N, CA and C atoms as an extended XYZ file, in Angstrom:
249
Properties=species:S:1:pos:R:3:atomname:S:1:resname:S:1:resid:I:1 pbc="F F F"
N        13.612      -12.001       -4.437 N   UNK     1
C        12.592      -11.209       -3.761 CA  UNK     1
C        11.887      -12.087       -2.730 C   UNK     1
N        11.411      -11.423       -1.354 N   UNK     2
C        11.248      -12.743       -0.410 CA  UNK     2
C         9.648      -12.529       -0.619 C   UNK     2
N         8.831      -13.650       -0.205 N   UNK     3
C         7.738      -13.817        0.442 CA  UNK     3
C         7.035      -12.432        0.728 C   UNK     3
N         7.545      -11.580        2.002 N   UNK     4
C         7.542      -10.495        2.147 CA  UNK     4
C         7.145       -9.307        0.943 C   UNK     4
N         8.194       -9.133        0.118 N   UNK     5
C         8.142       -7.923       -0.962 CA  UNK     5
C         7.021       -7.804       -1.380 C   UNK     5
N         6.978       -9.404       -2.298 N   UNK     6
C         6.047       -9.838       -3.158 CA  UNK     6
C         4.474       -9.420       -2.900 C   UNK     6
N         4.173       -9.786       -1.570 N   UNK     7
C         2.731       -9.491       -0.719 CA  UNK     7
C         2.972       -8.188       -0.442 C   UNK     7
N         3.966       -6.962       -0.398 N   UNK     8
C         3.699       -5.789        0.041 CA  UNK     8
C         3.289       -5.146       -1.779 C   UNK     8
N         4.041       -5.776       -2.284 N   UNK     9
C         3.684       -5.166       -4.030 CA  UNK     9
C         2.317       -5.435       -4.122 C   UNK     9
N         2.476       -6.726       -4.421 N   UNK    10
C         0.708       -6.963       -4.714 CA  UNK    10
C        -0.635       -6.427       -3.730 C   UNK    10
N        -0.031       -6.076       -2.643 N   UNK    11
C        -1.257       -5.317       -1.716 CA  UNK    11
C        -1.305       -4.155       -2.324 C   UNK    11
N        -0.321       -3.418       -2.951 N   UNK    12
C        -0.879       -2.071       -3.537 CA  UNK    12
C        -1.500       -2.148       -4.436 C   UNK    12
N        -0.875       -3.623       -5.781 N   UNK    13
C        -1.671       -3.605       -6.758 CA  UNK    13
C        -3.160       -3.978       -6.841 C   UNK    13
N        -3.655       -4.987       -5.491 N   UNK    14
C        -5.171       -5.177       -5.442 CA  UNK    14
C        -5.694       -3.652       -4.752 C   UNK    14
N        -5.346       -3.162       -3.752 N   UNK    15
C        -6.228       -2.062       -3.180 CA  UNK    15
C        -7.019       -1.287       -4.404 C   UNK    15
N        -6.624       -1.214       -5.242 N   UNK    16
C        -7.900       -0.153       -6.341 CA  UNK    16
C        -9.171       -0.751       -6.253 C   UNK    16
N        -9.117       -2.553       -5.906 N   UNK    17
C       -10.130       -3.193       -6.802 CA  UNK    17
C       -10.896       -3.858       -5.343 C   UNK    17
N       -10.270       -3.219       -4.258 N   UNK    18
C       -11.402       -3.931       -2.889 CA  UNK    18
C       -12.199       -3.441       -3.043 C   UNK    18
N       -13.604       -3.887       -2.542 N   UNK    19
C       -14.908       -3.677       -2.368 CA  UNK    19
C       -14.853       -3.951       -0.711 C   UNK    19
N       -14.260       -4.527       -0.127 N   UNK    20
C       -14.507       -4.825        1.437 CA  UNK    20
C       -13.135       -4.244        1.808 C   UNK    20
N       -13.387       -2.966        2.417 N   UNK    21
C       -12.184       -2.578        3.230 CA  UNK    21
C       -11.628       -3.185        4.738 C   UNK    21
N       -12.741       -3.707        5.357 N   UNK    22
C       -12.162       -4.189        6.442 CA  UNK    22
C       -11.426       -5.749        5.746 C   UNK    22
N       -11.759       -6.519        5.093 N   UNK    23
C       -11.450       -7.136        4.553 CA  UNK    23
C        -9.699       -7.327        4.210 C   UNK    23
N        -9.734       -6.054        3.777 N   UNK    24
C        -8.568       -5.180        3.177 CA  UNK    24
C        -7.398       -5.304        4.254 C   UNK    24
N        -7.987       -4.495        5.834 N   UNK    25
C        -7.209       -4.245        6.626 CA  UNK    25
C        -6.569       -5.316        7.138 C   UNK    25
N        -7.055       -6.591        7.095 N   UNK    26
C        -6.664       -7.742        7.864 CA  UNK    26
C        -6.038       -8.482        6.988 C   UNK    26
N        -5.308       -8.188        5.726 N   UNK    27
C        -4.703       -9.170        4.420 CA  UNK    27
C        -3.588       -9.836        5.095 C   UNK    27
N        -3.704      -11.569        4.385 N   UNK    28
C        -2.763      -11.905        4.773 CA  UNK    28
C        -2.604      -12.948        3.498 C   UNK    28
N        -1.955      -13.977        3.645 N   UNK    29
C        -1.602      -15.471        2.961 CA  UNK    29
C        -3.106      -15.831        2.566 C   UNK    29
N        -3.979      -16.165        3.665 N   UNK    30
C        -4.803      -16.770        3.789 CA  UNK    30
C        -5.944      -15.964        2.912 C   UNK    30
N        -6.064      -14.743        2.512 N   UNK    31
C        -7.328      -13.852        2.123 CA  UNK    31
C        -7.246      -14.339        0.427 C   UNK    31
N        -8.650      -14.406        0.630 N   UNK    32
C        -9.195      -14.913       -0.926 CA  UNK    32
C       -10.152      -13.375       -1.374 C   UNK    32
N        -9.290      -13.248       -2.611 N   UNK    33
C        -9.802      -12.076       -3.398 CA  UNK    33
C       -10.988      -11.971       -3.291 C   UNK    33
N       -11.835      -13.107       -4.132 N   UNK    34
C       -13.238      -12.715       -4.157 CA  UNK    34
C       -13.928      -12.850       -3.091 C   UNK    34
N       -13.936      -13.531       -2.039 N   UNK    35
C       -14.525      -14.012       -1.260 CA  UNK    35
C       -14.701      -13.346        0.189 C   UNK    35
N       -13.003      -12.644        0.250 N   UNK    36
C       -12.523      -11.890        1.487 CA  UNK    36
C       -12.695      -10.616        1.086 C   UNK    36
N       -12.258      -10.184       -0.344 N   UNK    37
C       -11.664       -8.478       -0.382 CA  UNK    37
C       -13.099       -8.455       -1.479 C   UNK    37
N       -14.341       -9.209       -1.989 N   UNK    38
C       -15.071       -9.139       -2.527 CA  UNK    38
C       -14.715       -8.408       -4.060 C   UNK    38
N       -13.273       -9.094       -4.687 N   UNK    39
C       -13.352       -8.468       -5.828 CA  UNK    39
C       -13.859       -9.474       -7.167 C   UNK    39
N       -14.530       -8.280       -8.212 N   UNK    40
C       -15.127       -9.297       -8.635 CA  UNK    40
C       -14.201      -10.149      -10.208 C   UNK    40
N       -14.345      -10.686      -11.225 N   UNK    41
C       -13.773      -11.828      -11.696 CA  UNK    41
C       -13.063      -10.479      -13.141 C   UNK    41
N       -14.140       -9.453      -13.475 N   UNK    42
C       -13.487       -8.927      -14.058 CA  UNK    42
C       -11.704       -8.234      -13.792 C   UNK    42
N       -11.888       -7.482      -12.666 N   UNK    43
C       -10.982       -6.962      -12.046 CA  UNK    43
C        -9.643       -8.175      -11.408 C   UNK    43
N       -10.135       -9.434      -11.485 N   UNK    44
C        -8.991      -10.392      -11.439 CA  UNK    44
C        -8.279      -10.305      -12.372 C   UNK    44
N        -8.933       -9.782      -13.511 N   UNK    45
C        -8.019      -10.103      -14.949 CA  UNK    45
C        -7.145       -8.601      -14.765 C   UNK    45
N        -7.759       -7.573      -14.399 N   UNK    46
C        -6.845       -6.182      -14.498 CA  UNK    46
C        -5.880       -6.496      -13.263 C   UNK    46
N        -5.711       -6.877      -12.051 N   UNK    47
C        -5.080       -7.623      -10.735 CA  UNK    47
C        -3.997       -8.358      -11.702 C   UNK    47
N        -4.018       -9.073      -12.358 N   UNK    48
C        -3.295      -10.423      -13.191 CA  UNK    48
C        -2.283       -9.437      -14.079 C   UNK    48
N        -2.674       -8.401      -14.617 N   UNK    49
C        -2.126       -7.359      -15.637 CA  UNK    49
C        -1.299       -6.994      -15.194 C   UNK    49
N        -1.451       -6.688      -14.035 N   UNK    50
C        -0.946       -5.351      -12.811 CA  UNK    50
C         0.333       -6.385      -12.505 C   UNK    50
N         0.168       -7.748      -12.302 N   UNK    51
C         0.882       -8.468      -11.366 CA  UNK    51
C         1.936       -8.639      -12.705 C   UNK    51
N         1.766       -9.127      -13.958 N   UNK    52
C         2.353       -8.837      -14.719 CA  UNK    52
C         3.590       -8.184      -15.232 C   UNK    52
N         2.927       -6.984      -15.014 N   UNK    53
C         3.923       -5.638      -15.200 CA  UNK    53
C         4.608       -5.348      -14.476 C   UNK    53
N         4.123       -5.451      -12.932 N   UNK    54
C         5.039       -5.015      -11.889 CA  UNK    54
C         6.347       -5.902      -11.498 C   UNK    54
N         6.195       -7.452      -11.837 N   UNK    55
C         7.012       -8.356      -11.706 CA  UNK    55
C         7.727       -8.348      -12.869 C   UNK    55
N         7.244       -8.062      -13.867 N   UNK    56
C         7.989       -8.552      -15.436 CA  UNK    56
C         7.939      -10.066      -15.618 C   UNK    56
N         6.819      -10.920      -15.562 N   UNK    57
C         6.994      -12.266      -15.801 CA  UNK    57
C         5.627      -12.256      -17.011 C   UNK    57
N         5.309      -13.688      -16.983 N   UNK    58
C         3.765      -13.772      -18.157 CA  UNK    58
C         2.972      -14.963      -16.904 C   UNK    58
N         1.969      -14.598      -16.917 N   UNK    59
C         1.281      -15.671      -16.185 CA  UNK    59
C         0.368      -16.648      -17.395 C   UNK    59
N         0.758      -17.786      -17.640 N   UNK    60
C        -0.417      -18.304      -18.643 CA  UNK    60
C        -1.813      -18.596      -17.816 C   UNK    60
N        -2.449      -19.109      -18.632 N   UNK    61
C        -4.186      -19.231      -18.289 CA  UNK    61
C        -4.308      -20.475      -17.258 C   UNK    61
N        -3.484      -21.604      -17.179 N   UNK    62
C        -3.948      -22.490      -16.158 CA  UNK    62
C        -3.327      -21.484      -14.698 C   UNK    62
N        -2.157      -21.113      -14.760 N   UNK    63
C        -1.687      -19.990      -13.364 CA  UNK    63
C        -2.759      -19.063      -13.117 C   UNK    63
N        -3.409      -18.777      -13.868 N   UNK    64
C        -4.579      -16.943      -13.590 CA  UNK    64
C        -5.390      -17.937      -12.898 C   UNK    64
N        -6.033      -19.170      -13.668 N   UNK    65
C        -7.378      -20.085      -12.940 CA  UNK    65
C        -6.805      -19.308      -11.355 C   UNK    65
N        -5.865      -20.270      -11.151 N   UNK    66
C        -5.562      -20.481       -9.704 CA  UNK    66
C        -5.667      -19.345       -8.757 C   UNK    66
N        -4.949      -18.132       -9.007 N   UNK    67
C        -4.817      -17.076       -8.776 CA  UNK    67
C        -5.482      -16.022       -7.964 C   UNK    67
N        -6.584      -16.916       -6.785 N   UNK    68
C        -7.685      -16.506       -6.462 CA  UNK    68
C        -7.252      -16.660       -4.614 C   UNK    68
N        -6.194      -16.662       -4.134 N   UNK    69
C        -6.046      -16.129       -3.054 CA  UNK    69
C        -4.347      -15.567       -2.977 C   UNK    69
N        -3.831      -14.677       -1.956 N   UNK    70
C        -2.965      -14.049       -1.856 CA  UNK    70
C        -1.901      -15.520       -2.062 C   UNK    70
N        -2.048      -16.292       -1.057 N   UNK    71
C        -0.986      -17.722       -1.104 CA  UNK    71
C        -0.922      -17.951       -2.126 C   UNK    71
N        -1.655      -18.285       -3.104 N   UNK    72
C        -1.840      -19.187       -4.677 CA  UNK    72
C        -0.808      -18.397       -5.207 C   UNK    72
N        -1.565      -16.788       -5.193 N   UNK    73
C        -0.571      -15.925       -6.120 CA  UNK    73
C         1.056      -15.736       -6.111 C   UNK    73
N         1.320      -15.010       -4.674 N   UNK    74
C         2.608      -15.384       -4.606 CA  UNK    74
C         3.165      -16.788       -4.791 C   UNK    74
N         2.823      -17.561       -4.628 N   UNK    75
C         3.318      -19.222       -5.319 CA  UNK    75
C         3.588      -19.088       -6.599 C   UNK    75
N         2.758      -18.439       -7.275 N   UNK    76
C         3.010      -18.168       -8.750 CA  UNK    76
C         3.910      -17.522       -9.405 C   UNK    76
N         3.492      -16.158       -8.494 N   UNK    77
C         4.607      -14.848       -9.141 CA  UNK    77
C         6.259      -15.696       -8.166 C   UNK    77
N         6.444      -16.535       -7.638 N   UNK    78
C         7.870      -16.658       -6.929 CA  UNK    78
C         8.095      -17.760       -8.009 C   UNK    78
N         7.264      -18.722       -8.683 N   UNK    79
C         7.285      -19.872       -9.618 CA  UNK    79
C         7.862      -19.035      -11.126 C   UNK    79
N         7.183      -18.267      -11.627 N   UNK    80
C         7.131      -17.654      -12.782 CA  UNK    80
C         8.573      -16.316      -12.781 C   UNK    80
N         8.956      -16.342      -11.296 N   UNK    81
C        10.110      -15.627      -10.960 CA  UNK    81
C        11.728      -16.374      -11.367 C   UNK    81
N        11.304      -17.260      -10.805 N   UNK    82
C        12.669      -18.105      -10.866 CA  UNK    82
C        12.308      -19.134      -12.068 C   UNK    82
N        11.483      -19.242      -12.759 N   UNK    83
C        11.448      -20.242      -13.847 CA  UNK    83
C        12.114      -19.540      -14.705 C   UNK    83
């Protein structure tokens, strides 16, 4: 799955949980959940669930820490893909 997919999946799976839509409109590598799309720490954990299920992998607890911008994540879900 390229780079690409991965960020078009997970943009559907965060949109429930933006609070900043313009935020939203401009997603890229670089956008940090809480900071850019203002979501807050609970809804990281339902985001983490989502990312979960939709990939079929397990993220453990030092990967979720990290998990706090679009780049980090896909690093993860492509890590936890091929591991």
């Amino acid at each position: 799955m390229t780079k690409e997919e991965i960020i078009s999946k997970l943009t559907v799976i965060v949109k429930p949980y933006v609070q900043n839509e313009d935020g939203f409109k401009n997603i890229s590598e670089d956008t940090d959940f809480i900071n850019d799309l203002e979501i807050n720490s609970a809804n990281l954990v339902d985001i983490i669930l989502d990312v979960e299920d939709e990939f079929k992998i397990e993220i453990d607890n030092d990967s979720m820490e990290k998990m706090l911008s679009v780049k980090a994540t896909v690093a993860i879900i492509q890590e936890k893909m091929n591991g």
